[in-house]
Amino acid sequence: GRGLCPGGKMAAVALYELLEKLGCPALEGLFLSEPEDIQRLLCTPSSHRLDILEWICTSVYPPLQDQFSSLKESQMDTKIKEMAKLGSDLMLCRADDLDLIEGKASAEKQLSFLERLAAVIPTWQSIGISDSETFSSTFSSQEESFQEMARKNEKFLTLVFSSPNLQAILNPECHPWSSDIKPLLLSEEALRERSHLPTASHERTLLEVSKELEETAAALQDLRAQCSFLHGNPAGSDHPLDGATVLQTVKLAVCDFSQLLVAFEQVYENELQKHCERPVPHLSPCGPLFKAVQQDLSLCMQELKSLAQVVETSENVVDMVDRRHEEKLAWRGSAKATLPSKLEELHRKYKAIHSTLNKLPEMLSSTEATVSA
């Protein structure tokens, strides 16, 4: 195999015990107790494993015994293919899954296949037959029972599929109503109306509907006769292939348009008609007033936005002035100082100069007096 599966040891032991209980002759003389050895025997390619699988297959389907006994040892490939075919008939593997039969598949896959295949054996082994003649007669009776059941099933299916009722159900003459018509047909009011209609009324309704159908068919025939392009390529066409393409396009467009008309008619009758019958809504005369109010509100919004921008600009200017007052700058001929302190210093200098200028006339007069004396 591709490798022993640690999780499949218990499954291998259980399968080995089942085969021993069923009396598999290929296990006679073997005394295996270790799970690894048992799993290696059942999941590793070997002639012994093929003998075990051959016994399981012949126990499931005894007619294989005669077929296998007629094969030579060199025809082992044929025997493997037959066992794979049996597994395929039992829906346990594919007919070409030869690696599974030879023991080259994964251990999990092999154990699963062998377990399901061996599970079929008790249906035959539980009969408790030791004599080969008795076994053959029992198998023959079982096979006859299966054949009789198959004949009965075939007869029953033939009767079912040949029944006219079944054909009427599978191929109805009248197609089921669409989903938008079903509620109308199944409503209680419609059922009461249909149940109370007399036979003459039904016949009259049928005659009216038949007449409408005949008129519709005649109108369609007239339209078909007028549309000559629906019967083949347009007359005088230089390109038959293009004409056929145009013809198919027109047919498709007409079909789609017809379906749209039918759908619109149904929607109109079921949903839109009750709304279309209502009176025209009354329009309010306050339309111009609403428009003027809307314009005034728009102008007001613009003015408010302008005021908000002015306020924002003023705040920015105030912040800039405050930063300039607090910022120390290097003035010419003096140390760094803020603008308010510099203005205060200049103010003091101005006062000093102003007081000096005021005292200057007195000083000049006293000087003149001294000179004249």
Coordinates of C-alpha atoms in Angstrom, one line a residue:
G1 CA 0.0 0.0 0.0
R2 CA 1.0 3.7 0.0
G3 CA 1.6 3.5 3.7
L4 CA 0.0 2.1 6.8
C5 CA -2.6 4.2 8.5
P6 CA -2.3 4.5 12.3
G7 CA -6.0 5.4 12.6
G8 CA -7.0 2.3 10.6
K9 CA -5.5 -0.4 12.9
M10 CA -8.7 -0.9 14.8
A11 CA -10.6 -1.2 11.6
A12 CA -8.1 -3.8 10.3
V13 CA -8.4 -5.8 13.5
A14 CA -12.2 -5.7 13.3
L15 CA -12.2 -6.8 9.6
Y16 CA -9.7 -9.7 10.4
E17 CA -11.9 -10.9 13.2
L18 CA -15.0 -10.8 11.0
L19 CA -13.2 -12.9 8.3
E20 CA -12.1 -15.4 10.9
K21 CA -15.7 -15.7 12.1
L22 CA -16.9 -16.2 8.6
G23 CA -14.4 -19.0 8.1
C24 CA -12.1 -17.5 5.5
P25 CA -9.9 -20.4 4.3
A26 CA -7.1 -18.0 3.4
L27 CA -6.6 -17.2 7.1
E28 CA -6.1 -20.8 8.2
G29 CA -2.7 -21.3 9.8
L30 CA -2.2 -17.6 10.5
F31 CA -2.0 -16.4 14.0
L32 CA -1.6 -12.7 13.9
S33 CA -2.2 -10.6 17.0
E34 CA -0.4 -7.3 16.4
P35 CA -2.5 -4.6 14.6
E36 CA 0.4 -3.6 12.5
D37 CA 0.8 -7.1 11.1
I38 CA -2.9 -7.4 10.4
Q39 CA -3.0 -4.1 8.6
R40 CA 0.0 -5.0 6.6
L41 CA -1.6 -8.3 5.6
L42 CA -4.9 -6.6 4.4
C43 CA -3.4 -3.4 2.9
T44 CA -0.1 -4.5 1.3
P45 CA 0.0 -6.1 -2.3
S46 CA 0.6 -9.8 -2.0
S47 CA -0.8 -13.1 -3.3
H48 CA -2.2 -13.9 0.1
R49 CA -4.2 -10.7 0.1
L50 CA -5.6 -11.5 -3.4
D51 CA -6.6 -14.9 -2.0
I52 CA -8.5 -13.3 0.8
L53 CA -10.2 -10.8 -1.6
E54 CA -11.0 -13.7 -4.0
W55 CA -12.8 -15.6 -1.3
I56 CA -14.8 -12.6 -0.3
C57 CA -15.9 -12.0 -3.9
T58 CA -16.9 -15.6 -4.4
S59 CA -18.8 -15.6 -1.2
V60 CA -20.6 -12.5 -2.2
Y61 CA -21.3 -13.9 -5.7
P62 CA -20.8 -17.7 -5.9
P63 CA -20.9 -18.0 -9.7
L64 CA -17.5 -16.3 -9.8
Q65 CA -16.0 -19.5 -8.2
D66 CA -16.5 -21.5 -11.5
Q67 CA -15.1 -18.6 -13.5
F68 CA -12.0 -18.2 -11.3
S69 CA -11.3 -22.0 -11.3
S70 CA -11.2 -22.0 -15.1
L71 CA -8.5 -19.3 -15.2
K72 CA -4.8 -20.1 -15.2
E73 CA -2.3 -18.5 -12.8
S74 CA -1.0 -16.4 -15.6
Q75 CA -4.4 -14.8 -16.1
M76 CA -4.4 -13.0 -12.8
D77 CA -5.1 -9.7 -14.6
T78 CA -8.4 -11.1 -15.8
K79 CA -9.3 -12.2 -12.3
I80 CA -8.5 -8.7 -10.9
K81 CA -10.7 -7.1 -13.6
E82 CA -13.6 -9.4 -12.7
M83 CA -13.3 -8.5 -9.0
A84 CA -13.2 -4.8 -9.9
K85 CA -16.3 -5.3 -12.0
L86 CA -18.1 -7.0 -9.1
G87 CA -17.2 -4.0 -6.9
S88 CA -18.5 -1.7 -9.6
D89 CA -21.8 -3.6 -9.8
L90 CA -22.2 -3.3 -6.1
M91 CA -21.3 0.5 -6.4
L92 CA -18.3 0.1 -4.1
C93 CA -15.7 1.2 -6.6
R94 CA -15.1 1.9 -10.2
A95 CA -14.6 -0.8 -12.8
D96 CA -11.1 0.6 -13.7
D97 CA -10.1 1.0 -10.0
L98 CA -7.5 -1.8 -10.3
D99 CA -5.1 -0.3 -7.8
L100 CA -7.7 -0.8 -5.1
I101 CA -8.0 -4.5 -6.0
E102 CA -4.2 -5.0 -6.2
G103 CA -3.6 -3.3 -2.8
K104 CA -1.8 -0.3 -4.2
A105 CA -4.4 2.3 -3.0
S106 CA -4.3 4.0 0.4
A107 CA -4.9 1.9 3.5
E108 CA -8.0 3.8 4.5
K109 CA -9.6 3.3 1.0
Q110 CA -8.7 -0.4 1.0
L111 CA -10.1 -1.1 4.5
S112 CA -13.3 0.8 3.7
F113 CA -13.8 -1.2 0.5
L114 CA -13.1 -4.6 2.2
E115 CA -15.4 -3.7 5.1
R116 CA -18.3 -2.9 2.8
L117 CA -17.7 -5.9 0.6
A118 CA -17.5 -8.3 3.5
A119 CA -20.7 -6.8 4.9
V120 CA -22.6 -8.5 2.1
I121 CA -21.3 -12.0 2.9
P122 CA -23.6 -12.7 5.9
T123 CA -26.6 -12.6 3.7
W124 CA -25.3 -15.9 2.2
Q125 CA -23.3 -17.3 5.0
S126 CA -26.1 -17.0 7.6
I127 CA -28.0 -19.7 5.8
G128 CA -25.8 -22.2 7.5
I129 CA -25.2 -24.5 4.6
S130 CA -22.3 -26.9 4.6
D131 CA -23.2 -29.2 1.7
S132 CA -22.3 -27.8 -1.7
E133 CA -25.3 -29.4 -3.5
T134 CA -27.7 -27.9 -0.9
F135 CA -25.9 -24.5 -1.3
S136 CA -26.2 -24.7 -5.1
S137 CA -30.0 -25.4 -4.9
T138 CA -30.5 -22.6 -2.4
F139 CA -28.6 -20.1 -4.5
S140 CA -30.6 -21.3 -7.6
S141 CA -33.8 -20.6 -5.7
Q142 CA -32.6 -17.2 -4.7
E143 CA -31.6 -16.4 -8.2
E144 CA -35.0 -17.5 -9.5
S145 CA -36.7 -15.3 -6.9
F146 CA -34.6 -12.3 -8.1
Q147 CA -35.5 -13.1 -11.8
E148 CA -39.2 -13.3 -10.9
M149 CA -39.0 -10.0 -9.1
A150 CA -37.3 -8.4 -12.0
R151 CA -40.0 -9.7 -14.4
K152 CA -42.7 -8.3 -12.2
N153 CA -41.0 -4.9 -12.0
E154 CA -40.6 -4.8 -15.7
K155 CA -44.2 -5.7 -16.2
F156 CA -45.3 -3.0 -13.8
L157 CA -43.1 -0.3 -15.4
T158 CA -44.5 -1.3 -18.9
L159 CA -48.0 -0.9 -17.5
V160 CA -47.3 2.5 -16.0
F161 CA -45.5 4.0 -19.0
S162 CA -48.2 2.7 -21.4
S163 CA -51.0 4.2 -19.4
P164 CA -52.9 7.0 -21.2
N165 CA -53.3 8.9 -18.0
L166 CA -49.6 9.0 -17.5
Q167 CA -49.0 10.3 -21.0
A168 CA -51.7 12.9 -20.5
I169 CA -49.9 14.1 -17.3
L170 CA -46.4 14.1 -18.9
N171 CA -47.7 15.8 -22.1
P172 CA -50.7 18.0 -21.1
E173 CA -52.7 19.5 -23.9
C174 CA -53.3 22.7 -21.9
H175 CA -50.3 24.3 -20.4
P176 CA -50.6 25.4 -16.7
W177 CA -51.7 28.9 -16.1
S178 CA -49.1 31.6 -15.3
S179 CA -48.5 32.7 -11.7
D180 CA -50.4 35.9 -12.1
I181 CA -53.6 34.1 -13.3
K182 CA -53.6 31.3 -10.7
P183 CA -54.8 33.6 -7.8
L184 CA -57.8 34.7 -9.9
L185 CA -58.7 31.2 -10.8
L186 CA -58.3 29.9 -7.2
S187 CA -60.1 32.7 -5.5
E188 CA -63.4 31.8 -3.7
E189 CA -65.4 34.4 -5.6
A190 CA -64.3 33.0 -8.9
L191 CA -65.0 29.5 -7.8
R192 CA -68.5 30.4 -6.7
E193 CA -69.2 32.2 -10.0
R194 CA -68.0 29.3 -12.0
S195 CA -70.0 26.8 -9.9
H196 CA -73.2 28.9 -10.3
L197 CA -72.9 29.3 -14.0
P198 CA -75.5 27.2 -15.9
T199 CA -74.5 24.9 -18.8
A200 CA -75.9 27.2 -21.4
S201 CA -73.7 30.0 -20.0
H202 CA -70.6 27.8 -20.3
E203 CA -71.5 27.0 -23.8
R204 CA -72.1 30.6 -24.7
T205 CA -68.8 31.6 -23.1
L206 CA -67.0 28.9 -25.0
L207 CA -68.6 30.0 -28.3
E208 CA -67.5 33.7 -27.6
V209 CA -64.0 32.6 -26.8
S210 CA -63.8 30.4 -29.8
K211 CA -65.0 33.2 -32.0
E212 CA -62.4 35.6 -30.6
L213 CA -59.7 33.0 -31.2
E214 CA -60.8 32.5 -34.8
E215 CA -60.7 36.3 -35.4
T216 CA -57.3 36.6 -33.8
A217 CA -56.0 33.7 -35.9
A218 CA -57.4 35.3 -39.1
A219 CA -55.8 38.6 -38.2
L220 CA -52.5 36.9 -37.7
Q221 CA -52.8 35.1 -41.0
D222 CA -53.4 38.5 -42.7
L223 CA -50.4 40.0 -41.0
R224 CA -48.3 37.0 -42.0
A225 CA -49.4 37.4 -45.6
Q226 CA -48.5 41.1 -45.6
C227 CA -45.0 40.4 -44.1
S228 CA -43.5 38.5 -47.1
F229 CA -40.0 38.5 -45.4
L230 CA -41.3 36.0 -42.8
H231 CA -41.5 33.4 -45.6
G232 CA -37.9 33.6 -46.6
N233 CA -35.1 36.0 -47.7
P234 CA -36.3 39.4 -48.9
A235 CA -36.9 39.7 -52.6
G236 CA -33.9 41.0 -54.7
S237 CA -31.5 40.4 -51.8
D238 CA -27.8 40.2 -53.0
H239 CA -26.7 38.7 -49.7
P240 CA -28.9 35.7 -48.7
L241 CA -26.9 35.2 -45.5
D242 CA -27.4 38.8 -44.4
G243 CA -31.1 38.6 -45.3
A244 CA -31.4 35.5 -43.1
T245 CA -29.7 37.2 -40.3
V246 CA -32.1 40.2 -40.6
L247 CA -35.0 37.8 -40.7
Q248 CA -34.0 36.1 -37.5
T249 CA -33.4 39.5 -35.8
V250 CA -36.8 40.7 -36.9
K251 CA -38.5 37.5 -35.6
L252 CA -36.7 37.8 -32.3
A253 CA -37.6 41.5 -31.9
V254 CA -41.3 40.8 -32.8
C255 CA -41.4 37.9 -30.3
D256 CA -39.9 40.1 -27.5
F257 CA -42.2 43.0 -28.3
S258 CA -45.2 40.6 -28.2
Q259 CA -44.1 39.3 -24.8
L260 CA -43.7 42.8 -23.5
L261 CA -47.2 43.8 -24.7
V262 CA -48.7 40.7 -23.0
A263 CA -46.8 41.5 -19.8
F264 CA -47.8 45.1 -19.8
E265 CA -51.4 44.2 -20.4
Q266 CA -51.4 41.9 -17.4
V267 CA -49.7 44.4 -15.2
Y268 CA -52.1 47.2 -16.3
E269 CA -55.2 45.1 -15.7
N270 CA -54.0 43.8 -12.3
E271 CA -52.1 46.8 -10.9
L272 CA -52.3 50.0 -12.9
Q273 CA -55.8 50.2 -14.0
K274 CA -57.3 51.1 -10.6
H275 CA -54.8 54.0 -10.3
C276 CA -55.4 55.3 -13.9
E277 CA -59.1 55.6 -13.2
R278 CA -58.6 58.2 -10.5
P279 CA -59.3 61.9 -11.2
V280 CA -56.4 64.3 -12.1
P281 CA -54.8 65.6 -9.0
H282 CA -55.4 69.3 -8.1
L283 CA -52.3 71.4 -8.4
S284 CA -51.9 74.1 -5.6
P285 CA -51.8 77.8 -6.7
C286 CA -49.0 78.5 -4.2
G287 CA -46.3 77.3 -6.6
P288 CA -44.9 80.9 -7.4
L289 CA -45.0 81.8 -3.7
F290 CA -43.0 78.7 -2.8
K291 CA -40.5 79.6 -5.5
A292 CA -40.1 83.2 -4.2
V293 CA -39.7 82.0 -0.6
Q294 CA -37.0 79.6 -1.8
Q295 CA -35.1 82.4 -3.5
D296 CA -35.3 84.6 -0.4
L297 CA -34.0 81.8 1.7
S298 CA -31.1 81.2 -0.7
L299 CA -30.1 84.9 -0.5
C300 CA -30.3 84.8 3.3
M301 CA -28.1 81.7 3.3
Q302 CA -25.5 83.5 1.2
E303 CA -25.6 86.6 3.5
L304 CA -25.1 84.4 6.5
K305 CA -22.2 82.7 4.9
S306 CA -20.6 86.1 4.1
L307 CA -21.1 87.2 7.7
A308 CA -19.5 84.0 8.9
Q309 CA -16.5 84.7 6.7
V310 CA -16.2 88.3 8.0
V311 CA -16.2 87.1 11.6
E312 CA -13.6 84.5 10.8
T313 CA -11.4 87.1 9.2
S314 CA -11.7 89.5 12.2
E315 CA -10.8 86.7 14.6
N316 CA -7.7 85.9 12.4
V317 CA -6.7 89.6 12.5
V318 CA -7.1 89.8 16.3
D319 CA -5.0 86.7 16.7
M320 CA -2.3 88.1 14.5
V321 CA -2.2 91.4 16.4
D322 CA -2.0 89.6 19.7
R323 CA 0.9 87.5 18.4
R324 CA 2.7 90.7 17.3
H325 CA 2.2 92.3 20.7
E326 CA 3.7 89.3 22.5
E327 CA 6.5 88.8 20.0
K328 CA 10.0 90.3 20.9
L329 CA 11.7 91.9 17.9
A330 CA 15.2 93.3 17.5
W331 CA 14.8 97.1 17.1
R332 CA 17.6 99.2 15.5
G333 CA 20.1 100.4 18.0
S334 CA 18.5 98.6 21.0
A335 CA 17.9 95.2 22.5
K336 CA 14.9 92.9 21.7
A337 CA 11.6 94.1 23.0
T338 CA 7.9 93.7 22.4
L339 CA 6.0 96.3 20.4
P340 CA 4.0 97.7 23.5
S341 CA 7.3 98.1 25.6
K342 CA 9.0 99.8 22.6
L343 CA 6.0 102.2 22.2
E344 CA 6.1 103.0 25.9
E345 CA 9.9 103.7 25.7
L346 CA 9.3 106.0 22.8
H347 CA 6.5 107.7 24.7
R348 CA 8.8 108.4 27.6
K349 CA 11.5 109.8 25.3
Y350 CA 8.9 112.0 23.6
K351 CA 7.8 113.4 27.0
A352 CA 11.4 114.1 28.0
I353 CA 12.1 116.0 24.7
H354 CA 8.8 117.8 25.0
S355 CA 9.6 119.0 28.6
T356 CA 13.1 120.1 27.4
L357 CA 11.7 122.1 24.6
N358 CA 9.2 123.8 27.0
K359 CA 12.1 124.8 29.3
L360 CA 14.3 126.1 26.5
P361 CA 12.7 129.7 26.3
E362 CA 13.3 130.3 30.0
M363 CA 16.9 129.1 29.6
L364 CA 17.4 131.5 26.7
S365 CA 16.0 134.5 28.6
S366 CA 18.2 133.9 31.6
T367 CA 21.1 133.6 29.3
E368 CA 20.3 136.9 27.6
A369 CA 19.9 138.6 31.0
T370 CA 23.3 137.4 32.1
V371 CA 24.9 138.6 28.9
S372 CA 23.4 142.1 29.1
A373 CA 24.5 142.5 32.7

